[in-house]
Amino acid sequence: MLSGLNNRASLGRMDATTHTRGMIAMTEPQIWTMIGAFAALMFGMMTMVSTVFIRVLRAELGGLRAEMNSRFEIVGHRIDGLDRDVQALVKRNFGLDRE
């Protein structure tokens, strides 16, 4: 127990080079440079992800728009066919010509 206290006391007196064992000691400007590089990397990555997301979203919406337009055209042709059929029925049953 007493030897454990002596070890703790000796740890408090160690300088930074003996305490880091294999780790590189960095100065404050180096740390700020690392923080800046990491922040720039994260900002660039968020920019790339958002740009790709917007491009994919626009492509998907463009495809949806084209499909909806083609389906509306089909419905329009069907309505034109129904209108022609109703005009033929009215003409045959009532003898009227609707224009």
XYZ file of C-alpha atoms in Angstrom:
99
model
C 0.000 0.000 0.000
C 2.773 2.384 0.865
C 4.618 1.605 -2.353
C 1.428 2.512 -4.312
C 1.422 5.945 -2.740
C 5.039 6.450 -3.678
C 4.275 5.489 -7.299
C 1.415 7.993 -7.468
C 3.617 10.718 -6.043
C 6.337 9.967 -8.540
C 3.810 10.107 -11.434
C 2.937 13.655 -10.444
C 6.577 14.666 -10.834
C 7.010 13.226 -14.351
C 7.447 15.661 -17.186
C 5.423 15.523 -20.444
C 7.994 13.561 -22.464
C 8.149 10.589 -20.083
C 4.392 10.500 -19.562
C 3.387 10.266 -23.256
C 5.273 7.009 -24.069
C 5.184 6.741 -27.864
C 2.796 9.653 -28.503
C 4.031 12.696 -30.392
C 4.104 15.871 -28.323
C 2.425 18.729 -30.216
C 2.667 22.470 -29.683
C -0.364 24.730 -29.477
C -0.019 26.081 -33.066
C 0.145 22.503 -34.344
C -3.008 21.636 -32.431
C -4.840 24.657 -33.870
C -3.632 23.692 -37.346
C -5.015 20.179 -36.836
C -8.344 21.596 -35.631
C -8.511 23.894 -38.675
C -7.664 21.065 -41.072
C -10.311 18.835 -39.492
C -12.919 21.617 -39.669
C -12.074 22.268 -43.341
C -12.323 18.547 -44.079
C -15.711 18.271 -42.388
C -17.019 21.391 -44.153
C -15.847 20.052 -47.529
C -17.430 16.670 -46.887
C -20.761 18.239 -45.915
C -20.633 20.349 -49.086
C -20.019 17.297 -51.266
C -22.767 15.246 -49.597
C -25.326 18.039 -49.891
C -24.392 18.671 -53.554
C -24.758 14.995 -54.455
C -28.040 14.784 -52.524
C -29.494 17.773 -54.381
C -28.436 16.331 -57.759
C -30.042 12.977 -56.984
C -33.203 14.682 -55.749
C -33.460 16.794 -58.917
C -32.928 13.734 -61.124
C -35.610 11.771 -59.301
C -38.077 14.657 -59.460
C -37.343 15.117 -63.174
C -38.097 11.432 -63.786
C -41.285 11.670 -61.761
C -42.351 14.761 -63.714
C -41.814 12.991 -67.050
C -43.773 9.927 -65.921
C -46.653 12.018 -64.570
C -46.823 14.022 -67.825
C -46.987 10.832 -69.889
C -49.744 9.440 -67.669
C -51.719 12.681 -67.891
C -51.434 12.473 -71.682
C -52.853 8.943 -71.585
C -55.741 10.087 -69.382
C -56.338 13.021 -71.752
C -56.566 10.631 -74.725
C -59.000 8.430 -72.818
C -61.185 11.437 -71.962
C -61.140 12.496 -75.631
C -62.278 8.976 -76.564
C -65.060 9.093 -73.971
C -66.173 12.495 -75.234
C -66.326 11.145 -78.792
C -68.349 8.120 -77.601
C -70.800 10.292 -75.630
C -71.302 12.570 -78.640
C -72.035 9.536 -80.807
C -74.584 8.227 -78.250
C -76.314 11.600 -77.962
C -76.455 11.922 -81.735
C -77.847 8.386 -82.138
C -80.409 8.540 -79.297
C -81.588 12.128 -79.537
C -80.723 13.061 -83.081
C -78.884 16.118 -81.829
C -75.523 17.314 -83.002
C -73.597 18.869 -80.092
C -70.667 21.062 -80.929
